[in-house]
Amino acid sequence: DLHGGEKFQIMYRSQKDEAGRIVRHSDIVYTSLTVGGKARKLYVYEPPKGPVQYLNERGQGNRRALMKTPIDGARLTSRFGYRKHPLLGFTKLHAGVDFGARPGTPIYAAGDGTIVKIGWFGTYGRYIRIRHGSVYETAYAHMSRFRRGLRVGSRVKQGDTVGYVGSSGRSTGPHLHYEVIRNGRQVNPMKIALPSRKNLKGRELKQFLAHRKEIDARYAALGKANERQRQGSVQTVRSDAAAGCRNGVRTDPKDTRPCN
Ligand SMILES: [Zn+2]
């Protein structure tokens, strides 16, 4: 969230027609967001092979992994897998992991995403499901309550509180039942390869750093061009003053000659 005092810069390519007029702005190639004096730079990089990537100065992707434990100070009380159901007695797939925690403990969104389900969901009790991109979803069950204002379609950031630990639905005591769903199927949150930061290495990193150098040089040149323009306008005023004008107005009111 932005709270004022931040600086946001974008550099983009523009297309010019034969007369040199800009006809279209396109392709953002660089952005910089300065918050609290710290600049977070993001380079839009299209590698020789593969999709467009959004990388920081060091060639690291900014997509963060899903959290394995979306709750603080909790202990793992039941793992993913087949087990004897404590209430029903028969063997059943436990499709998530359980974290025992005090009632009211905040539950966090495991990653950036959109809420696709929120409300009472049978044996899950108070339940939230969040979609993170096209492959992964996470689900949180047995909550005592949801964070106020959340609804289907709400955007959440990793670490945002979405609700609080409870024992709603079919539950033996206060805990979070947490599921990671990959392409529609529950998988073991502790075992799967979670979406990780995409960091460039080796030759790929070298190619990116060369690209970055070019972008930085163009950005610096752009800054100098703006500076020259500013100095140019100052000089125009000075030359006006020398000719008896200041800011386009004659300094001597009796002088009726036009200023430019
Ligand atoms: Zn469970």
mmCIF file of C-alpha atoms and ligand atoms in Angstrom:
data_model
loop_
_atom_site.group_PDB
_atom_site.id
_atom_site.type_symbol
_atom_site.label_atom_id
_atom_site.label_comp_id
_atom_site.label_asym_id
_atom_site.label_seq_id
_atom_site.Cartn_x
_atom_site.Cartn_y
_atom_site.Cartn_z
ATOM 1 C CA ASP A 1 0.000 0.000 0.000
ATOM 2 C CA LEU A 2 1.148 3.510 -0.742
ATOM 3 C CA HIS A 3 0.801 6.155 1.948
ATOM 4 C CA GLY A 4 2.246 9.255 0.258
ATOM 5 C CA GLY A 5 5.865 10.395 0.093
ATOM 6 C CA GLU A 6 6.751 7.523 -2.211
ATOM 7 C CA LYS A 7 8.312 8.054 -5.604
ATOM 8 C CA PHE A 8 7.364 5.853 -8.522
ATOM 9 C CA GLN A 9 9.279 5.994 -11.791
ATOM 10 C CA ILE A 10 8.595 4.170 -15.015
ATOM 11 C CA MET A 11 10.663 4.002 -18.171
ATOM 12 C CA TYR A 12 8.964 2.799 -21.312
ATOM 13 C CA ARG A 13 9.630 2.537 -25.017
ATOM 14 C CA SER A 14 7.769 4.862 -27.323
ATOM 15 C CA GLN A 15 7.156 4.512 -31.021
ATOM 16 C CA LYS A 16 7.662 7.527 -33.257
ATOM 17 C CA ASP A 17 6.290 8.177 -36.729
ATOM 18 C CA GLU A 18 8.458 9.361 -39.656
ATOM 19 C CA ALA A 19 8.174 12.985 -38.505
ATOM 20 C CA GLY A 20 9.515 12.004 -35.076
ATOM 21 C CA ARG A 21 6.208 12.446 -33.282
ATOM 22 C CA ILE A 22 5.446 9.959 -30.535
ATOM 23 C CA VAL A 23 2.507 7.882 -31.714
ATOM 24 C CA ARG A 24 2.372 5.209 -29.059
ATOM 25 C CA HIS A 25 3.822 4.426 -25.655
ATOM 26 C CA SER A 26 4.417 0.769 -25.026
ATOM 27 C CA ASP A 27 6.523 -1.815 -23.243
ATOM 28 C CA ILE A 28 7.477 -0.699 -19.764
ATOM 29 C CA VAL A 29 11.148 -1.646 -19.459
ATOM 30 C CA TYR A 30 11.940 -0.440 -15.953
ATOM 31 C CA THR A 31 10.148 0.695 -12.818
ATOM 32 C CA SER A 32 11.445 2.059 -9.562
ATOM 33 C CA LEU A 33 9.430 2.474 -6.380
ATOM 34 C CA THR A 34 11.074 4.504 -3.625
ATOM 35 C CA VAL A 35 9.613 3.974 -0.161
ATOM 36 C CA GLY A 36 11.276 5.451 2.915
ATOM 37 C CA GLY A 37 14.317 6.479 0.851
ATOM 38 C CA LYS A 38 14.848 2.919 -0.374
ATOM 39 C CA ALA A 39 14.481 2.340 -4.117
ATOM 40 C CA ARG A 40 13.068 -0.980 -5.234
ATOM 41 C CA LYS A 41 13.990 -1.416 -8.871
ATOM 42 C CA LEU A 42 12.274 -3.820 -11.185
ATOM 43 C CA TYR A 43 13.515 -4.648 -14.667
ATOM 44 C CA VAL A 44 11.207 -6.105 -17.260
ATOM 45 C CA TYR A 45 13.397 -8.638 -18.987
ATOM 46 C CA GLU A 46 12.644 -10.764 -21.998
ATOM 47 C CA PRO A 47 15.291 -13.482 -22.128
ATOM 48 C CA PRO A 48 16.409 -15.008 -25.456
ATOM 49 C CA LYS A 49 14.281 -18.016 -24.529
ATOM 50 C CA GLY A 50 11.237 -18.141 -22.283
ATOM 51 C CA PRO A 51 8.622 -15.736 -20.962
ATOM 52 C CA VAL A 52 9.029 -12.135 -19.800
ATOM 53 C CA GLN A 53 10.406 -11.844 -16.280
ATOM 54 C CA TYR A 54 10.286 -9.144 -13.624
ATOM 55 C CA LEU A 55 13.635 -9.009 -11.872
ATOM 56 C CA ASN A 56 15.469 -6.876 -9.336
ATOM 57 C CA GLU A 57 19.019 -5.507 -9.877
ATOM 58 C CA ARG A 58 20.543 -8.843 -8.952
ATOM 59 C CA GLY A 59 18.422 -10.846 -11.376
ATOM 60 C CA GLN A 60 16.115 -12.215 -8.690
ATOM 61 C CA GLY A 61 12.428 -12.701 -9.324
ATOM 62 C CA ASN A 62 10.031 -10.969 -6.984
ATOM 63 C CA ARG A 63 7.422 -13.712 -6.789
ATOM 64 C CA ARG A 64 7.649 -15.036 -3.275
ATOM 65 C CA ALA A 65 7.065 -18.634 -2.284
ATOM 66 C CA LEU A 66 3.924 -19.667 -0.447
ATOM 67 C CA MET A 67 4.345 -19.871 3.308
ATOM 68 C CA LYS A 68 4.504 -23.398 4.664
ATOM 69 C CA THR A 69 3.244 -22.290 8.069
ATOM 70 C CA PRO A 70 0.764 -19.411 7.687
ATOM 71 C CA ILE A 71 0.487 -18.869 11.434
ATOM 72 C CA ASP A 72 2.860 -17.806 14.229
ATOM 73 C CA GLY A 73 3.744 -19.822 17.312
ATOM 74 C CA ALA A 74 1.798 -22.896 16.270
ATOM 75 C CA ARG A 75 2.811 -26.538 16.516
ATOM 76 C CA LEU A 76 2.181 -29.114 13.818
ATOM 77 C CA THR A 77 -0.383 -31.485 15.338
ATOM 78 C CA SER A 78 -1.364 -33.584 12.344
ATOM 79 C CA ARG A 79 0.480 -34.261 9.116
ATOM 80 C CA PHE A 80 -0.801 -34.767 5.596
ATOM 81 C CA GLY A 81 -1.678 -38.361 4.684
ATOM 82 C CA TYR A 82 -3.826 -41.339 5.599
ATOM 83 C CA ARG A 83 -4.726 -41.680 9.240
ATOM 84 C CA LYS A 84 -7.413 -42.965 11.506
ATOM 85 C CA HIS A 85 -9.997 -40.237 11.909
ATOM 86 C CA PRO A 86 -10.138 -39.282 15.615
ATOM 87 C CA LEU A 87 -13.902 -38.853 15.637
ATOM 88 C CA LEU A 88 -15.139 -41.279 12.987
ATOM 89 C CA GLY A 89 -12.676 -44.133 13.615
ATOM 90 C CA PHE A 90 -12.004 -45.109 9.979
ATOM 91 C CA THR A 91 -8.916 -44.480 7.862
ATOM 92 C CA LYS A 92 -9.199 -41.373 5.761
ATOM 93 C CA LEU A 93 -6.923 -39.059 3.829
ATOM 94 C CA HIS A 94 -6.014 -36.031 5.883
ATOM 95 C CA ALA A 95 -5.733 -33.617 2.965
ATOM 96 C CA GLY A 96 -3.897 -30.865 4.796
ATOM 97 C CA VAL A 97 -1.803 -30.161 7.860
ATOM 98 C CA ASP A 98 -3.085 -29.124 11.274
ATOM 99 C CA PHE A 99 -1.501 -26.489 13.459
ATOM 100 C CA GLY A 100 -2.631 -26.390 17.061
ATOM 101 C CA ALA A 101 -2.901 -22.817 18.321
ATOM 102 C CA ARG A 102 -4.777 -20.723 20.842
ATOM 103 C CA PRO A 103 -8.236 -19.588 19.742
ATOM 104 C CA GLY A 104 -8.045 -16.183 18.089
ATOM 105 C CA THR A 105 -4.463 -16.599 16.794
ATOM 106 C CA PRO A 106 -4.202 -14.709 13.463
ATOM 107 C CA ILE A 107 -4.025 -16.784 10.279
ATOM 108 C CA TYR A 108 -2.067 -15.302 7.370
ATOM 109 C CA ALA A 109 -2.521 -15.484 3.617
ATOM 110 C CA ALA A 110 0.255 -17.853 2.502
ATOM 111 C CA GLY A 111 0.888 -15.789 -0.610
ATOM 112 C CA ASP A 112 -0.460 -12.948 -2.718
ATOM 113 C CA GLY A 113 -3.779 -13.890 -4.244
ATOM 114 C CA THR A 114 -7.526 -13.531 -4.558
ATOM 115 C CA ILE A 115 -10.162 -14.964 -2.239
ATOM 116 C CA VAL A 116 -12.298 -17.428 -4.215
ATOM 117 C CA LYS A 117 -14.309 -18.863 -1.320
ATOM 118 C CA ILE A 118 -15.170 -17.473 2.100
ATOM 119 C CA GLY A 119 -17.897 -18.679 4.444
ATOM 120 C CA TRP A 120 -19.216 -21.812 6.132
ATOM 121 C CA PHE A 121 -18.111 -24.936 4.225
ATOM 122 C CA GLY A 122 -19.581 -28.095 5.810
ATOM 123 C CA THR A 123 -17.167 -30.004 8.037
ATOM 124 C CA TYR A 124 -14.475 -27.363 7.356
ATOM 125 C CA GLY A 125 -16.498 -24.818 9.328
ATOM 126 C CA ARG A 126 -15.487 -21.229 8.605
ATOM 127 C CA TYR A 127 -13.301 -21.587 5.548
ATOM 128 C CA ILE A 128 -11.302 -19.404 3.175
ATOM 129 C CA ARG A 129 -9.751 -20.413 -0.110
ATOM 130 C CA ILE A 130 -7.236 -18.170 -1.878
ATOM 131 C CA ARG A 131 -6.103 -18.510 -5.501
ATOM 132 C CA HIS A 132 -2.437 -17.744 -6.171
ATOM 133 C CA GLY A 133 -2.029 -17.596 -9.933
ATOM 134 C CA SER A 134 -3.220 -20.381 -12.199
ATOM 135 C CA VAL A 135 -1.765 -23.435 -10.437
ATOM 136 C CA TYR A 136 -1.905 -23.026 -6.672
ATOM 137 C CA GLU A 137 -4.643 -22.370 -4.163
ATOM 138 C CA THR A 138 -4.481 -22.476 -0.369
ATOM 139 C CA ALA A 139 -7.321 -23.175 2.058
ATOM 140 C CA TYR A 140 -7.785 -22.401 5.754
ATOM 141 C CA ALA A 141 -10.436 -24.139 7.864
ATOM 142 C CA HIS A 142 -12.108 -24.203 11.303
ATOM 143 C CA MET A 143 -11.691 -20.451 11.844
ATOM 144 C CA SER A 144 -13.477 -18.679 14.679
ATOM 145 C CA ARG A 145 -14.002 -15.641 12.458
ATOM 146 C CA PHE A 146 -12.812 -13.944 9.289
ATOM 147 C CA ARG A 147 -11.034 -10.629 9.051
ATOM 148 C CA ARG A 148 -13.652 -7.934 8.546
ATOM 149 C CA GLY A 149 -14.280 -6.736 5.016
ATOM 150 C CA LEU A 150 -13.031 -9.825 3.189
ATOM 151 C CA ARG A 151 -15.246 -11.292 0.489
ATOM 152 C CA VAL A 152 -14.985 -13.354 -2.685
ATOM 153 C CA GLY A 153 -12.771 -11.361 -5.052
ATOM 154 C CA SER A 154 -10.806 -9.572 -2.291
ATOM 155 C CA ARG A 155 -7.098 -9.282 -3.087
ATOM 156 C CA VAL A 156 -4.734 -10.292 -0.290
ATOM 157 C CA LYS A 157 -0.985 -9.968 0.126
ATOM 158 C CA GLN A 158 1.284 -12.592 1.624
ATOM 159 C CA GLY A 159 1.208 -12.213 5.400
ATOM 160 C CA ASP A 160 -2.141 -10.389 5.547
ATOM 161 C CA THR A 161 -4.350 -11.662 8.347
ATOM 162 C CA VAL A 162 -7.384 -13.359 6.781
ATOM 163 C CA GLY A 163 -8.974 -14.869 9.878
ATOM 164 C CA TYR A 164 -8.503 -16.293 13.368
ATOM 165 C CA VAL A 165 -8.028 -19.785 14.781
ATOM 166 C CA GLY A 166 -11.156 -21.499 16.040
ATOM 167 C CA SER A 167 -12.817 -24.895 16.185
ATOM 168 C CA SER A 168 -15.739 -24.442 13.807
ATOM 169 C CA GLY A 169 -17.041 -27.365 11.732
ATOM 170 C CA ARG A 170 -15.907 -30.912 12.513
ATOM 171 C CA SER A 171 -12.999 -30.270 14.846
ATOM 172 C CA THR A 172 -11.622 -31.707 18.069
ATOM 173 C CA GLY A 173 -10.197 -28.429 19.343
ATOM 174 C CA PRO A 174 -8.839 -25.050 18.260
ATOM 175 C CA HIS A 175 -6.502 -25.481 15.291
ATOM 176 C CA LEU A 176 -5.839 -24.345 11.754
ATOM 177 C CA HIS A 177 -6.373 -26.942 9.055
ATOM 178 C CA TYR A 178 -4.244 -25.732 6.144
ATOM 179 C CA GLU A 179 -4.344 -27.091 2.601
ATOM 180 C CA VAL A 180 -2.276 -26.416 -0.484
ATOM 181 C CA ILE A 181 -4.158 -27.234 -3.677
ATOM 182 C CA ARG A 182 -2.205 -27.749 -6.875
ATOM 183 C CA ASN A 183 -4.237 -27.879 -10.091
ATOM 184 C CA GLY A 184 -7.365 -28.679 -8.066
ATOM 185 C CA ARG A 185 -5.850 -31.423 -5.872
ATOM 186 C CA GLN A 186 -4.704 -31.219 -2.282
ATOM 187 C CA VAL A 187 -0.995 -31.886 -1.903
ATOM 188 C CA ASN A 188 1.327 -32.064 1.094
ATOM 189 C CA PRO A 189 2.246 -28.448 1.951
ATOM 190 C CA MET A 190 5.449 -29.654 3.623
ATOM 191 C CA LYS A 191 6.696 -31.661 0.648
ATOM 192 C CA ILE A 192 5.758 -30.039 -2.634
ATOM 193 C CA ALA A 193 8.034 -27.764 -4.601
ATOM 194 C CA LEU A 194 6.341 -24.483 -3.877
ATOM 195 C CA PRO A 195 6.456 -21.655 -6.394
ATOM 196 C CA SER A 196 9.880 -20.248 -5.696
ATOM 197 C CA ARG A 197 11.681 -17.047 -6.464
ATOM 198 C CA LYS A 198 13.027 -17.364 -9.954
ATOM 199 C CA ASN A 199 16.674 -16.371 -9.649
ATOM 200 C CA LEU A 200 18.845 -16.176 -12.736
ATOM 201 C CA LYS A 201 22.158 -17.991 -12.685
ATOM 202 C CA GLY A 202 25.235 -18.452 -14.887
ATOM 203 C CA ARG A 203 24.862 -17.425 -18.516
ATOM 204 C CA GLU A 204 21.255 -16.263 -18.011
ATOM 205 C CA LEU A 205 22.379 -13.954 -15.211
ATOM 206 C CA LYS A 206 25.211 -12.577 -17.383
ATOM 207 C CA GLN A 207 22.768 -11.811 -20.204
ATOM 208 C CA PHE A 208 20.401 -10.103 -17.783
ATOM 209 C CA LEU A 209 23.183 -7.992 -16.232
ATOM 210 C CA ALA A 210 24.191 -6.809 -19.730
ATOM 211 C CA HIS A 211 20.550 -5.885 -20.400
ATOM 212 C CA ARG A 212 20.378 -4.094 -17.044
ATOM 213 C CA LYS A 213 23.527 -2.086 -17.843
ATOM 214 C CA GLU A 214 21.947 -0.917 -21.098
ATOM 215 C CA ILE A 215 18.696 0.058 -19.345
ATOM 216 C CA ASP A 216 20.615 1.895 -16.579
ATOM 217 C CA ALA A 217 22.650 3.797 -19.205
ATOM 218 C CA ARG A 218 19.500 4.790 -21.090
ATOM 219 C CA TYR A 219 17.861 5.831 -17.838
ATOM 220 C CA ALA A 220 20.874 7.991 -16.908
ATOM 221 C CA ALA A 221 20.878 9.545 -20.412
ATOM 222 C CA LEU A 222 17.177 10.327 -19.998
ATOM 223 C CA GLY A 223 17.939 12.111 -16.712
ATOM 224 C CA LYS A 224 20.686 14.201 -18.395
ATOM 225 C CA ALA A 225 18.365 15.098 -21.292
ATOM 226 C CA ASN A 226 15.754 16.330 -18.798
ATOM 227 C CA GLU A 227 18.463 18.328 -16.987
ATOM 228 C CA ARG A 228 19.587 19.950 -20.286
ATOM 229 C CA GLN A 229 15.975 20.872 -21.040
ATOM 230 C CA ARG A 230 15.635 22.539 -17.645
ATOM 231 C CA GLN A 231 18.919 24.452 -18.061
ATOM 232 C CA GLY A 232 17.809 25.422 -21.571
ATOM 233 C CA SER A 233 14.630 27.045 -20.286
ATOM 234 C CA VAL A 234 16.590 28.947 -17.627
ATOM 235 C CA GLN A 235 18.975 30.241 -20.304
ATOM 236 C CA THR A 236 16.026 31.389 -22.424
ATOM 237 C CA VAL A 237 14.801 33.540 -19.536
ATOM 238 C CA ARG A 238 18.307 34.973 -19.050
ATOM 239 C CA SER A 239 18.700 35.871 -22.711
ATOM 240 C CA ASP A 240 15.268 37.529 -22.550
ATOM 241 C CA ALA A 241 16.439 39.560 -19.556
ATOM 242 C CA ALA A 242 19.548 40.673 -21.453
ATOM 243 C CA ALA A 243 17.295 41.877 -24.291
ATOM 244 C CA GLY A 244 15.078 43.816 -21.862
ATOM 245 C CA CYS A 245 12.571 41.038 -21.167
ATOM 246 C CA ARG A 246 11.899 38.889 -18.127
ATOM 247 C CA ASN A 247 9.649 35.837 -18.382
ATOM 248 C CA GLY A 248 8.291 37.122 -21.694
ATOM 249 C CA VAL A 249 7.428 40.608 -20.352
ATOM 250 C CA ARG A 250 9.377 43.858 -21.032
ATOM 251 C CA THR A 251 11.224 45.083 -17.940
ATOM 252 C CA ASP A 252 10.804 48.630 -19.282
ATOM 253 C CA PRO A 253 7.014 49.214 -19.652
ATOM 254 C CA LYS A 254 7.694 52.039 -22.169
ATOM 255 C CA ASP A 255 9.396 49.522 -24.476
ATOM 256 C CA THR A 256 6.551 48.204 -26.663
ATOM 257 C CA ARG A 257 8.602 45.777 -28.757
ATOM 258 C CA PRO A 258 7.383 42.173 -28.404
ATOM 259 C CA CYS A 259 9.576 39.862 -26.319
ATOM 260 C CA ASN A 260 9.911 37.019 -28.804
HETATM 261 ZN ZN ZN B 1 -6.857 -31.077 9.424
#
